[in-house]
Short mmCIF file of C-alpha atoms and ligand atoms in Angstrom, two decimals:
data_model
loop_
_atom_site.label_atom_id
_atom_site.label_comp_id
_atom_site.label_asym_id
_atom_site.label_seq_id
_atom_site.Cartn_x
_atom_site.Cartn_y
_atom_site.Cartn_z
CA UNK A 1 138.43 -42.81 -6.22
CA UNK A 2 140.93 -41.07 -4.58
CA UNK A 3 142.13 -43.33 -2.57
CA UNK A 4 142.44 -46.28 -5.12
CA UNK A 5 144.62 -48.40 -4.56
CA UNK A 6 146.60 -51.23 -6.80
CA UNK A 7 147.32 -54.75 -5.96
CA UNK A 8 150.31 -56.03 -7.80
CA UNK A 9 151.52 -59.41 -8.65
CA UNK A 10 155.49 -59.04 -9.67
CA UNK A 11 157.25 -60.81 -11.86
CA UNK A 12 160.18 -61.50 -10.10
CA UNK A 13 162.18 -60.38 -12.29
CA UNK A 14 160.98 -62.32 -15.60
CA UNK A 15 160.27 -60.81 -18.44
CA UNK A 16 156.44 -62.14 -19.05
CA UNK A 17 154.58 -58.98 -20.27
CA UNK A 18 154.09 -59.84 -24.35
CA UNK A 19 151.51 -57.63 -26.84
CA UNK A 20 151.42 -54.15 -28.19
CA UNK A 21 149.93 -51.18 -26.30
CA UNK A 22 148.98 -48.00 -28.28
CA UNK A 23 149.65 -44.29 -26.88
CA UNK A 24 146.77 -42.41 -25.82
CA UNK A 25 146.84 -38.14 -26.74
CA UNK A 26 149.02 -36.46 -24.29
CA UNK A 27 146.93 -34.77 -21.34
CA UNK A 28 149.63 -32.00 -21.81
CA UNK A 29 148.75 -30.55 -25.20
CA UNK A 30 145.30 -30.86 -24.92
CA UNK A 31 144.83 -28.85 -21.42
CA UNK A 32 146.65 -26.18 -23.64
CA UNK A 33 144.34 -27.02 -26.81
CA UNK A 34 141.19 -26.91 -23.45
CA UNK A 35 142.57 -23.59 -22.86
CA UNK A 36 142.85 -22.11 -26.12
CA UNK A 37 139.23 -22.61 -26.68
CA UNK A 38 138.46 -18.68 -24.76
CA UNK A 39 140.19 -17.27 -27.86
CA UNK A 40 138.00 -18.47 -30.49
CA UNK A 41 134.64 -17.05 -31.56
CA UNK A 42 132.41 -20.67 -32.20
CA UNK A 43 133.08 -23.98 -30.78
CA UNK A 44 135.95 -26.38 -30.82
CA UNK A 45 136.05 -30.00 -31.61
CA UNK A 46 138.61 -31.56 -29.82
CA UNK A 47 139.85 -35.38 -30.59
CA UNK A 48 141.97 -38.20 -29.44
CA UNK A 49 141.66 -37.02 -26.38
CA UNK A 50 142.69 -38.94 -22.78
CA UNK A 51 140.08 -39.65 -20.69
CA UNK A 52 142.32 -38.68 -17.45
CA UNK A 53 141.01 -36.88 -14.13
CA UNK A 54 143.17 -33.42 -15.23
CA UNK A 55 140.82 -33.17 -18.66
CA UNK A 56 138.05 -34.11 -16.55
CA UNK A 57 139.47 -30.92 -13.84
CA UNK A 58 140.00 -28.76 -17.24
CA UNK A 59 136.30 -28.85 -18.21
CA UNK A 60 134.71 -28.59 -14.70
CA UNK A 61 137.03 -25.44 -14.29
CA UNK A 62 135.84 -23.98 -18.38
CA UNK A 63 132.24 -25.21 -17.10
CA UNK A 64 132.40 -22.84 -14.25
CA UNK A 65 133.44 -20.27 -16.58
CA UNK A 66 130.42 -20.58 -18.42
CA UNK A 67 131.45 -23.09 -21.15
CA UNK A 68 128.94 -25.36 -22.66
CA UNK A 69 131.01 -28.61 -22.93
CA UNK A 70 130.39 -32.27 -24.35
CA UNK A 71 132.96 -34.80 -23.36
CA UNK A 72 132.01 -38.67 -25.21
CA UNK A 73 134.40 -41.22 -26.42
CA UNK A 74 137.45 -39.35 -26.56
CA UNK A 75 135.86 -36.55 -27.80
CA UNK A 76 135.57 -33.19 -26.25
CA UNK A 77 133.45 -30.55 -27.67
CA UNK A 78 133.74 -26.83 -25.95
CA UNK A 79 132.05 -23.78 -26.68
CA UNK A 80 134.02 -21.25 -25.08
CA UNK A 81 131.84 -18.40 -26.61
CA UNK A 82 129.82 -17.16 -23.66
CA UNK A 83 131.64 -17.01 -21.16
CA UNK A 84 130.41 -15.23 -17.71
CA UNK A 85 133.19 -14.88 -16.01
CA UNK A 86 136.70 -14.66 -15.59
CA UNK A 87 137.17 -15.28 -12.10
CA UNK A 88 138.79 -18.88 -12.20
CA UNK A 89 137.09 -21.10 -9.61
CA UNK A 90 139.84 -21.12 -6.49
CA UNK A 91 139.24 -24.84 -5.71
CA UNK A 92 139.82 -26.38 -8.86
CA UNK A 93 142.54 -24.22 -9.88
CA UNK A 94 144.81 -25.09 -6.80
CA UNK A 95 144.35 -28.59 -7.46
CA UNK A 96 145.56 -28.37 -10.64
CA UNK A 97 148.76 -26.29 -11.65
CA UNK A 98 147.74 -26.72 -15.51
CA UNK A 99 144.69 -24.38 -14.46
CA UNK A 100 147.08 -21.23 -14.85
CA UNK A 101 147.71 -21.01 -18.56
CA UNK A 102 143.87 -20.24 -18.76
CA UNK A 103 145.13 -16.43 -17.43
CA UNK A 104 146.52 -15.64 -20.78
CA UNK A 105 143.36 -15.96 -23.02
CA UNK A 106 140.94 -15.10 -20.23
CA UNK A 107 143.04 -12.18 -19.93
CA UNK A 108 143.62 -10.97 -23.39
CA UNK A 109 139.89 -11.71 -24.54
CA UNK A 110 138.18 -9.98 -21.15
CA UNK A 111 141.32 -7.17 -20.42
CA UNK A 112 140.73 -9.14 -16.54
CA UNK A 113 141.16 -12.51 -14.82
CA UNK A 114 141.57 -13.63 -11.09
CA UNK A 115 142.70 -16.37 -9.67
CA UNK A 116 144.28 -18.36 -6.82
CA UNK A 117 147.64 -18.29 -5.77
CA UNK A 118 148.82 -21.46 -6.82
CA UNK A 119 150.51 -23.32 -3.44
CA UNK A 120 153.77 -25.51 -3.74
CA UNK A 121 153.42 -29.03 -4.85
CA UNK A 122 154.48 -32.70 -4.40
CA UNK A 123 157.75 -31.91 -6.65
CA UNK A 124 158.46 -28.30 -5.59
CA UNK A 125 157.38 -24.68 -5.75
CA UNK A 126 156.21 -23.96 -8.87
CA UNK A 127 155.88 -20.00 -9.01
CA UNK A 128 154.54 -17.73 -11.47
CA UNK A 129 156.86 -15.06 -11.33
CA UNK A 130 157.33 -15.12 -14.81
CA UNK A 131 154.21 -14.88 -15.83
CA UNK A 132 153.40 -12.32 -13.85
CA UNK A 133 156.31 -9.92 -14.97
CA UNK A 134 155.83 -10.58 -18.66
CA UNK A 135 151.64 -9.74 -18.05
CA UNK A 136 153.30 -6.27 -16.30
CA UNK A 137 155.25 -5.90 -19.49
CA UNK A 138 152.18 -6.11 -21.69
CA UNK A 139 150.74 -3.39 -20.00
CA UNK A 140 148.10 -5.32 -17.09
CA UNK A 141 147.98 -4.19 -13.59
CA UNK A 142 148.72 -6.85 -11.03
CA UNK A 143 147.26 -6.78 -7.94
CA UNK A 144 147.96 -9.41 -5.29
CA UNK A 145 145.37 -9.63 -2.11
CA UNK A 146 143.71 -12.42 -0.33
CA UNK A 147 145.68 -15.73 -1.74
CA UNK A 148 144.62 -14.03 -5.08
CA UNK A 149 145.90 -12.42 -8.22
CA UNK A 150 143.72 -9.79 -10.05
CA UNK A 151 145.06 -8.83 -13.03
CA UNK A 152 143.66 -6.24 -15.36
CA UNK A 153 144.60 -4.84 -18.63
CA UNK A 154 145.14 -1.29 -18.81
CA UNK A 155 142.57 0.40 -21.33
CA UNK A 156 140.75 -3.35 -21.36
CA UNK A 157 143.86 -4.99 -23.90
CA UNK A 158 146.61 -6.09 -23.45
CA UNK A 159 149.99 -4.92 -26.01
CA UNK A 160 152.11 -6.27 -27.21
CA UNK A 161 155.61 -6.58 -25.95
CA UNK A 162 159.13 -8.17 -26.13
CA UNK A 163 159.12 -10.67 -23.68
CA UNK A 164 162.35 -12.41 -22.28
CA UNK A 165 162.25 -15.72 -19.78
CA UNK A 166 164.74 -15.75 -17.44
CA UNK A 167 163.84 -19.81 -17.54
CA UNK A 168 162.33 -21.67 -20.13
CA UNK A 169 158.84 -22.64 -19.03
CA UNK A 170 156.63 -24.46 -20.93
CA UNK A 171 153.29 -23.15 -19.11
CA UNK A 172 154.75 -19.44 -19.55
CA UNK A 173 155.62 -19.99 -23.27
CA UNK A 174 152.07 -21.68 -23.75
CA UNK A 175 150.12 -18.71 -21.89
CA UNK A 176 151.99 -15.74 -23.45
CA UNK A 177 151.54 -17.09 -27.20
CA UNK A 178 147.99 -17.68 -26.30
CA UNK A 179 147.46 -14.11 -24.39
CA UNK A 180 149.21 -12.08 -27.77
CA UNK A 181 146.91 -13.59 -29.67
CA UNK A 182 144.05 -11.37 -29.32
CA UNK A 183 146.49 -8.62 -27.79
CA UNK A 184 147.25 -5.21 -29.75
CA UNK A 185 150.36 -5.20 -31.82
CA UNK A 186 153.32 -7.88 -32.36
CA UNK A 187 154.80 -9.99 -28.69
CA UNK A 188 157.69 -11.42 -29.21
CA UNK A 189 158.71 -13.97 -27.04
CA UNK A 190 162.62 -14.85 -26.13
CA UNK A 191 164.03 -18.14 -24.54
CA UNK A 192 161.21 -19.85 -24.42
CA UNK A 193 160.61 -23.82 -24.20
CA UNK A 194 160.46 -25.39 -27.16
CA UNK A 195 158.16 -28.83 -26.35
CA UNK A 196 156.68 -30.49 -29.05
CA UNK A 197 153.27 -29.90 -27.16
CA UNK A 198 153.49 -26.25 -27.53
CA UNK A 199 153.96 -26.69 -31.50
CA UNK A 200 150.95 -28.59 -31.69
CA UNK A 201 148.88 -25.81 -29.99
CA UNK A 202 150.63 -23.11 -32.52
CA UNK A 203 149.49 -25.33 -35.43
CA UNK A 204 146.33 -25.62 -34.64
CA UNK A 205 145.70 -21.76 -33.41
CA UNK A 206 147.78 -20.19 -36.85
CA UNK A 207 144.72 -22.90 -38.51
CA UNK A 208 142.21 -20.98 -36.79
CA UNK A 209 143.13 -17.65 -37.88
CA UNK A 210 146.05 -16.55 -35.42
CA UNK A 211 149.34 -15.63 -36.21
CA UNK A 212 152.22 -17.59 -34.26
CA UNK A 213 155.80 -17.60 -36.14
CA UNK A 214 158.75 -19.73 -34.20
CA UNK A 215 156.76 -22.31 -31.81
CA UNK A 216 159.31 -24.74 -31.51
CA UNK A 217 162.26 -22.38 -31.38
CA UNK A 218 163.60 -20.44 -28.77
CA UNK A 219 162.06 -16.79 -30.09
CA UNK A 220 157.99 -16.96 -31.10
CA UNK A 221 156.17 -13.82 -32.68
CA UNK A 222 152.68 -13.16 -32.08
CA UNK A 223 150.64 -10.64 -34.24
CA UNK A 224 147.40 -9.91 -32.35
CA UNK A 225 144.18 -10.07 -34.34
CA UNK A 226 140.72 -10.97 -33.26
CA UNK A 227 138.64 -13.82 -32.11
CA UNK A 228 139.92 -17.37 -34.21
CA UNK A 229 137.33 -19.27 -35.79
CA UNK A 230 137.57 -23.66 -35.85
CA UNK A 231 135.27 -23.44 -38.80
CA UNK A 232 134.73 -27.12 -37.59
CA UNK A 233 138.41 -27.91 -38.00
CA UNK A 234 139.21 -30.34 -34.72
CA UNK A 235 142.05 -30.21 -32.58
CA UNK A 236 143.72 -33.59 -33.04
CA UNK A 237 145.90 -34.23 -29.79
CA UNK A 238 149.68 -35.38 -30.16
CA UNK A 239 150.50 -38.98 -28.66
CA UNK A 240 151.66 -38.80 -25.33
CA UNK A 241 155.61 -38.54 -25.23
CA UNK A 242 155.73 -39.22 -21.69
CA UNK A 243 153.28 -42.51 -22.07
CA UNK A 244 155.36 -43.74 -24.80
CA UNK A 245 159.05 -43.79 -22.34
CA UNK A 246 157.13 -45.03 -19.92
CA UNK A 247 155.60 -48.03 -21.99
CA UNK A 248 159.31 -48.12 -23.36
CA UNK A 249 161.24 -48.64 -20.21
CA UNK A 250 158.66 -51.11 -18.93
CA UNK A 251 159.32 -52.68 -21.90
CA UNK A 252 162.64 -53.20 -21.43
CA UNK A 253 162.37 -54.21 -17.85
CA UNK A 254 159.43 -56.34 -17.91
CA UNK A 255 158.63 -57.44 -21.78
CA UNK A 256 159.95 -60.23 -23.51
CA UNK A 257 157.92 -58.92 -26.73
CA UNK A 258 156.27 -55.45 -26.38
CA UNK A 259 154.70 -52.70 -29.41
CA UNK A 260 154.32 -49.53 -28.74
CA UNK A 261 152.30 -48.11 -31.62
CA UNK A 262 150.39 -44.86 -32.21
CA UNK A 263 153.16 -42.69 -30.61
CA UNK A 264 155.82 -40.36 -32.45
CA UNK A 265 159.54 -41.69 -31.70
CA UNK A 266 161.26 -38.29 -32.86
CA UNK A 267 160.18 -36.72 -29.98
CA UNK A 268 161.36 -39.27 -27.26
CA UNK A 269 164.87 -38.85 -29.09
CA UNK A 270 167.08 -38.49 -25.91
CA UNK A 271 165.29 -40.84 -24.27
CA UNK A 272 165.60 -43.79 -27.24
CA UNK A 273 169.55 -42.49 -27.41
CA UNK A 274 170.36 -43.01 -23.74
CA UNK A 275 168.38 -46.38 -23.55
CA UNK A 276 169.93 -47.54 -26.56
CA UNK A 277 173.26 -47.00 -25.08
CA UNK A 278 172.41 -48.77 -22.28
CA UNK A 279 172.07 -51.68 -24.55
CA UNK A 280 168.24 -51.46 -25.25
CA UNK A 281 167.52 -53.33 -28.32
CA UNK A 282 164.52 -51.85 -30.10
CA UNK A 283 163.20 -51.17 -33.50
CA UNK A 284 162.18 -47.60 -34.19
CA UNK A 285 159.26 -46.84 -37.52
CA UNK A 286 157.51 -43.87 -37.94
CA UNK A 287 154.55 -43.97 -35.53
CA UNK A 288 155.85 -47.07 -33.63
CA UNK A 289 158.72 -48.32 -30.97
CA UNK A 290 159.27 -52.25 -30.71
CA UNK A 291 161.01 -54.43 -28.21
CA UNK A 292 161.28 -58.05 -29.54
CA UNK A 293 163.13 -61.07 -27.85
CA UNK A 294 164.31 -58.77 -25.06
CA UNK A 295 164.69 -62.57 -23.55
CA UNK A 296 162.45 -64.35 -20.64
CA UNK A 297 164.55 -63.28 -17.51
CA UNK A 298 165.82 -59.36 -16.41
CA UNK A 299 169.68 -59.98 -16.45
CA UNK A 300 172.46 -57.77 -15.64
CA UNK A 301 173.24 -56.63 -19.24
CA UNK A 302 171.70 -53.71 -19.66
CA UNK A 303 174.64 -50.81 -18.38
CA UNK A 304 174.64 -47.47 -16.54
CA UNK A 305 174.49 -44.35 -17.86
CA UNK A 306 174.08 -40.61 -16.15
CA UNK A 307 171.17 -39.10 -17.09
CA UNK A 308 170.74 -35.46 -16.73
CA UNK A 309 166.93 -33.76 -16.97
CA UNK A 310 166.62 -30.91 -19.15
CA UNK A 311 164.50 -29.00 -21.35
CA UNK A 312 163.20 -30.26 -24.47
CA UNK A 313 164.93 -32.03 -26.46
CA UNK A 314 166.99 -33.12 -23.51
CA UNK A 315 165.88 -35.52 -21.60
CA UNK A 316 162.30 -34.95 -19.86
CA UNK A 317 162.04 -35.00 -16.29
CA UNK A 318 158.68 -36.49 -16.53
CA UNK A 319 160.85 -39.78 -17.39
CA UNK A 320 163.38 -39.06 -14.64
CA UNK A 321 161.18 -41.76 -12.23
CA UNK A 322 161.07 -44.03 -14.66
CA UNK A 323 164.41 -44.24 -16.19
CA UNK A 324 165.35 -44.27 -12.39
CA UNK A 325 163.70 -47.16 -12.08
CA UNK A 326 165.44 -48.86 -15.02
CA UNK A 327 168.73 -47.58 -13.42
CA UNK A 328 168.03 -49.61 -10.81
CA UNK A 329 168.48 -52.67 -12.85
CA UNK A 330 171.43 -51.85 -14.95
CA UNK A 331 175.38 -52.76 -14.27
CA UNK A 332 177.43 -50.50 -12.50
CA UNK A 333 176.56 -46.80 -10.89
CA UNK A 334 174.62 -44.00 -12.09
CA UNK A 335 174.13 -40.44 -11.39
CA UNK A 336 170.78 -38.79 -12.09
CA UNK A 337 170.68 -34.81 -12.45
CA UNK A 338 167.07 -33.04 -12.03
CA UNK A 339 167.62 -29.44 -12.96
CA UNK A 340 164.35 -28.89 -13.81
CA UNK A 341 162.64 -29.67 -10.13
CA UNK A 342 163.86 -29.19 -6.51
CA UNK A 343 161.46 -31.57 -5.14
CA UNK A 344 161.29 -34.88 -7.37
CA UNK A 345 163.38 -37.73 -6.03
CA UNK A 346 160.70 -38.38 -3.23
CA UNK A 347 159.59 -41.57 -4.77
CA UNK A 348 163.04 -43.01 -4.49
CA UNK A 349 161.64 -43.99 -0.96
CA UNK A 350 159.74 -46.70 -2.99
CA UNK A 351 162.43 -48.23 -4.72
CA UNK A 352 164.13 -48.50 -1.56
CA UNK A 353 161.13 -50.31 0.04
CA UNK A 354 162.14 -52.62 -2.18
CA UNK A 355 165.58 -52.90 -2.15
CA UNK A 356 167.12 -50.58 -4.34
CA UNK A 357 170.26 -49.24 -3.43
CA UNK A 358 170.04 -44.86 -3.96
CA UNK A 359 172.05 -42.43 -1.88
CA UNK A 360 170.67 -38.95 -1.84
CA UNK A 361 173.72 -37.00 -2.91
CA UNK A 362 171.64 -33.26 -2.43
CA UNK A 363 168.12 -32.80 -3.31
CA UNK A 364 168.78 -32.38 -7.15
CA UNK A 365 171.25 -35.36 -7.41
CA UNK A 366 171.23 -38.96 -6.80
CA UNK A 367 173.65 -41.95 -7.35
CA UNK A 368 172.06 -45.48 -7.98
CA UNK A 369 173.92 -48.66 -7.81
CA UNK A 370 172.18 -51.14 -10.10
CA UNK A 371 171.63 -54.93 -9.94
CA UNK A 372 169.37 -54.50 -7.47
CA UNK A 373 166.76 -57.17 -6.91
CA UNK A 374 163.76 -56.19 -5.71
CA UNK A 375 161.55 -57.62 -3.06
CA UNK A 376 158.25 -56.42 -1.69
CA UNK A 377 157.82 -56.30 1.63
CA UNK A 378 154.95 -57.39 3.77
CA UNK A 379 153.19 -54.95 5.68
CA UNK A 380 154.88 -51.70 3.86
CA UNK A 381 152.93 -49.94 0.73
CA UNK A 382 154.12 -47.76 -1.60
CA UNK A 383 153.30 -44.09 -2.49
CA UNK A 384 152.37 -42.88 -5.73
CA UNK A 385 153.72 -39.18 -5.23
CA UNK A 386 152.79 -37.54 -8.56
CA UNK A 387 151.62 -39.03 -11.71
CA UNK A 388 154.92 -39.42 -13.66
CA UNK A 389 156.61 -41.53 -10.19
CA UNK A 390 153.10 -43.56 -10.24
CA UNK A 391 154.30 -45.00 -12.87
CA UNK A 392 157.76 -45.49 -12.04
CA UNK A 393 156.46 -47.04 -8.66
CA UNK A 394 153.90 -49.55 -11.04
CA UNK A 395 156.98 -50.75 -13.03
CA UNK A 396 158.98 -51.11 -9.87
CA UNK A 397 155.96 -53.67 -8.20
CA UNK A 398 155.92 -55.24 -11.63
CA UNK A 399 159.86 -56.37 -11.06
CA UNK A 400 159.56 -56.92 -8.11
CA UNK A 401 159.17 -60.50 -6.09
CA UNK A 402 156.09 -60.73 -4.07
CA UNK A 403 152.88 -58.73 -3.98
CA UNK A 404 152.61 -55.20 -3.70
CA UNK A 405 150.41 -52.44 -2.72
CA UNK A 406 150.42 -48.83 -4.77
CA UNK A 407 148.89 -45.79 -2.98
CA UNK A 408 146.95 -42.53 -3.69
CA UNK A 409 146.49 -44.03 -7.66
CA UNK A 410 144.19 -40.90 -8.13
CA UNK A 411 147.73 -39.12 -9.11
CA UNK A 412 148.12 -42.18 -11.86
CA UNK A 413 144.33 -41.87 -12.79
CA UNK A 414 145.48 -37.43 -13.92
CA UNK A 415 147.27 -38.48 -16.23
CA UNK A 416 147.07 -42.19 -17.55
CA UNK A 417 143.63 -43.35 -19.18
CA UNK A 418 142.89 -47.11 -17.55
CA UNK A 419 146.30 -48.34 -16.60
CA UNK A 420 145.74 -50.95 -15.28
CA UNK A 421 143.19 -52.28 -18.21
CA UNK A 422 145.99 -51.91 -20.68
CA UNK A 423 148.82 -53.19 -18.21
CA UNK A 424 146.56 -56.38 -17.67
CA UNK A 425 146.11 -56.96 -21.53
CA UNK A 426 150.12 -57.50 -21.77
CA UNK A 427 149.75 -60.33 -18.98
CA UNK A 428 150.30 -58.03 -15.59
CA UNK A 429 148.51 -59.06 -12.76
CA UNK A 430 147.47 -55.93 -11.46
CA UNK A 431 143.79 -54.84 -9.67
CA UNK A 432 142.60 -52.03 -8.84
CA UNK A 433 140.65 -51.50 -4.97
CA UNK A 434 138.56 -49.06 -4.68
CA UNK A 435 138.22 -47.02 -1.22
CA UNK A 436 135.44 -44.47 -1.68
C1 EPZ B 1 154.98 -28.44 -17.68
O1 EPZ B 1 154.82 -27.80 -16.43
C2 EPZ B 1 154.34 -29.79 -17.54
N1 EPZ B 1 152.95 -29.63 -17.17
C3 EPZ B 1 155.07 -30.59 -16.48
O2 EPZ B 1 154.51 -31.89 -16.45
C4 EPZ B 1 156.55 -30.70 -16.84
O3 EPZ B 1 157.23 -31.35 -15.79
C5 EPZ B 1 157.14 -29.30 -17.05
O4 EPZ B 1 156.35 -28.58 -18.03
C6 EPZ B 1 158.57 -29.33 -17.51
O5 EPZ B 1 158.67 -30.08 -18.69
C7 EPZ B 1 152.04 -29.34 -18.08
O6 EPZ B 1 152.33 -29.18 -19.27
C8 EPZ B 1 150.62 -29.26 -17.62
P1 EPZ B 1 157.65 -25.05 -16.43
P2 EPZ B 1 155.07 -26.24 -16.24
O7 EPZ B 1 156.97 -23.75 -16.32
O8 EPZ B 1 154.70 -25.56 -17.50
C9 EPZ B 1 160.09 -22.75 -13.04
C10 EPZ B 1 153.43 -33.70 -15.50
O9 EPZ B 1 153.83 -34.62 -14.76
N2 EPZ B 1 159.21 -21.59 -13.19
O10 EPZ B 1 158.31 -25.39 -17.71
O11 EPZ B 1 154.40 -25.83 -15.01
C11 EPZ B 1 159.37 -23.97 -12.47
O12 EPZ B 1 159.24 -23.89 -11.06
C12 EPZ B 1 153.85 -32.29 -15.24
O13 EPZ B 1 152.65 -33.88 -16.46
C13 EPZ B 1 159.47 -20.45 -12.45
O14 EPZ B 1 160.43 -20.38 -11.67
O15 EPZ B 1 156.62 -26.23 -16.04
C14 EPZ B 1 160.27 -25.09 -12.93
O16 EPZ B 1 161.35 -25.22 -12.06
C15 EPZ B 1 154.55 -32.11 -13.96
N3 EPZ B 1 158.65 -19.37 -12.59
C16 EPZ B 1 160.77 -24.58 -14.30
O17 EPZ B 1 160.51 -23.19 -14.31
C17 EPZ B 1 157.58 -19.38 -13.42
O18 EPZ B 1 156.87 -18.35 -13.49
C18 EPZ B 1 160.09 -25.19 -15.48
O19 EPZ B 1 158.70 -25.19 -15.26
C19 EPZ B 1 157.32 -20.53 -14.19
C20 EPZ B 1 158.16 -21.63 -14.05
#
């Protein structure tokens, strides 16, 4: 499993992919939703839910915990209510960054939670500075020893507190609603992110019983109260906003005909702008994106744009590989900003393999000069280096001439549910090998 590879037929450049393909829940909520499930007092039903190797991480890590968990059909079931433990297991948690938003409602239900010091990753350092200072503000004591974090509420609860990010980050924002939840008092929180993903967690919690005013803004207040109850009210998980700019720049690239349906347009917005003035055709409804007669062969007319990452509602830089990738094809230069990530041009190295033409300007900026025509060659493979560039380097082998070889798909396989099953029902040629 981990070392999976894909074999992939390209198109050379023609536009043969036809069908619709329908957006499974995003693994990004519902790790959140996963988490959430230590604050409540009976058992949550969770639904629509991805079948992706990070849930899979989420509930060995809650299992370890003590969680009694069913996972069938899309359907995850989690009984968070007797818990042993709040000592998250060190393995699991440093393989998956997610892991870390379980400190705030281990913390404010037990008043204590441990866990690893999460190491750098493929697309940078990732600390948790800020999660650390704002649990210091709320009154826990932090002690660092070992490669581990113990944290402990003073008097067993945490306050409440005023709470200012020096960055918007969407883990922190998630982790501090969730910890003044069951916390004494009101925490208000100030800058935070504002993804769509953390709204959907808020909705579902202030159903349960909590109180969460501003999730989607830039300032949320929290009044603490006690354990939430589902009352067998589900968690229904969001579409997948990152699935759905994927699907839509394959689309464009490699679709004559393509529908994306069960997805939410409004909140790919930046994404449909900047495509769309690239000269994307596409017809937007509520819960639905279609390409239609996007012609039979890739030409030049699609044109360059700059593209600059940014929190949400700007434009994500889980789509930065991607739209890359499309940039690649377009007329003319582009210049692609990451300000979110020091680390997460790496896969560039696969375009290259096959032709593109990128110059590195720094590590946070790259120009691409487009029209490039893209050729596998024999002998080399190519790297998936996290999920989101997976699937950049799978729409790269798609337009590409020649066969093609994608490593380390176990990255793909966190975060996409069968892609290859639903890449194969629009007419890709694409198998997976397994190496166990
Ligand atoms: C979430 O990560 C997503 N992960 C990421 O998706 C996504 O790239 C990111 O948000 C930005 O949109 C999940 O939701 C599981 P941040 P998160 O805290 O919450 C810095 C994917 O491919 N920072 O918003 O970890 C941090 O280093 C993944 O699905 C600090 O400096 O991201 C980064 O530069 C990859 N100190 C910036 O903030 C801190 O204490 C934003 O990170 C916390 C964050």
């Amino acid at each position: 499993m981990k070392n999976d590879t894909f074999i992939i037929e390209g198109l050379g450049g023609k536009k043969t992919l036809n069908g619709e393909v329908s957006i499974n829940g995003a693994k990004n909520a519902v790790l959140k939703a996963m988490a959430a499930t230590v604050l409540f007092s009976d058992t949550v039903k969770l639904e629509n839910v991805p079948d992706t190797e990070d849930v899979k991480k989420m509930n060995s890590i809650l299992e370890k915990l003590g969680a009694k968990i069913s996972h069938l059909d899309h359907t995850v079931t989690i009984d968070s209510t007797k818990l042993n433990t709040s000592d998250i297991d060190v393995d699991l948690a440093q393989s998956m960054r997610a892991s870390v938003v379980l400190t705030g409602p281990l913390l404010s239900r037990f008043g204590k939670v441990v866990f690893p010091v999460p190491g750098g990753c493929v697309i940078g350092t990732r600390p948790i500075d800020l999660f650390i200072e704002a649990y210091k503000k709320m009154g826990a004591e932090v002690v660092q020893d070992n490669d581990a974090y113990t944290i402990t509420a003073k008097g067993g609860k945490l306050k409440g507190a005023e709470i200012f990010f020096n960055i918007q980050t969407v883990g922190g924002t998630e982790t501090l609603m969730m910890a003044g939840v069951l916390a004494e008092g009101k925490t208000v929180l100030k800058n935070c992110a504002m993804e769509p993903e953390i709204v959907s967690v808020a909705e579902y919690l202030n159903s349960c019983g909590a109180q969460i005013k501003g999730a989607g803004t830039s300032t949320i207040e929290i009044i603490g109260g006690g354990l939430l109850q589902s009352k067998g009210n589900s968690y229904i998980t969001m579409p997948d906003r990152i699935e759905t700019g994927s699907f839509l720049i394959l689309g464009a690239l490699c679709a004559n005909n393509l529908k994306i349906t069960k997805c939410n347009p409004a909140h790919i917005e930046s994404t449909i702008h900047l495509l769309k003035e690239a000269g994307v055709d596409m017809t937007i409804g509520k819960d639905f994106i279609e390409i239609k007669n996007n012609g039979v062969v890739l030409n030049s007319s699609f044109k360059s744009v700059n593209v600059r990452t940014h929190e949400y509602p700007g434009f994500p830089t889980d789509l930065q590989a991607p739209m890359v990738t499309f940039l690649s094809q377009t007329t003319g230069e582009s210049i692609v900003l990451e300000t979110i990530y020091e680390g997460r041009f790496k896969f560039t190295d696969n375009l290259k393999k096959l032709g593109a033409d990128i110059t590195i300007m720094n590590p946070r900026e790259i120009l691409i000069h487009g029209n490039a025509e893209l050729k596998s060659v024999t002998g080399e493979s190519l790297e998936s280096y996290d999920l989101r560039a997976g699937f950049a380097t799978v729409i790269a082998a798609l337009l590409a001439k020649g066969t093609s070889v994608v490593n380390n798909v176990y990255y793909i396989d966190r975060g996409y549910e069968n892609l290859e099953g639903r890449l194969s029902a629009l007419g890709a040629k694409i198998v997976r090998k397994s190496v166990c």
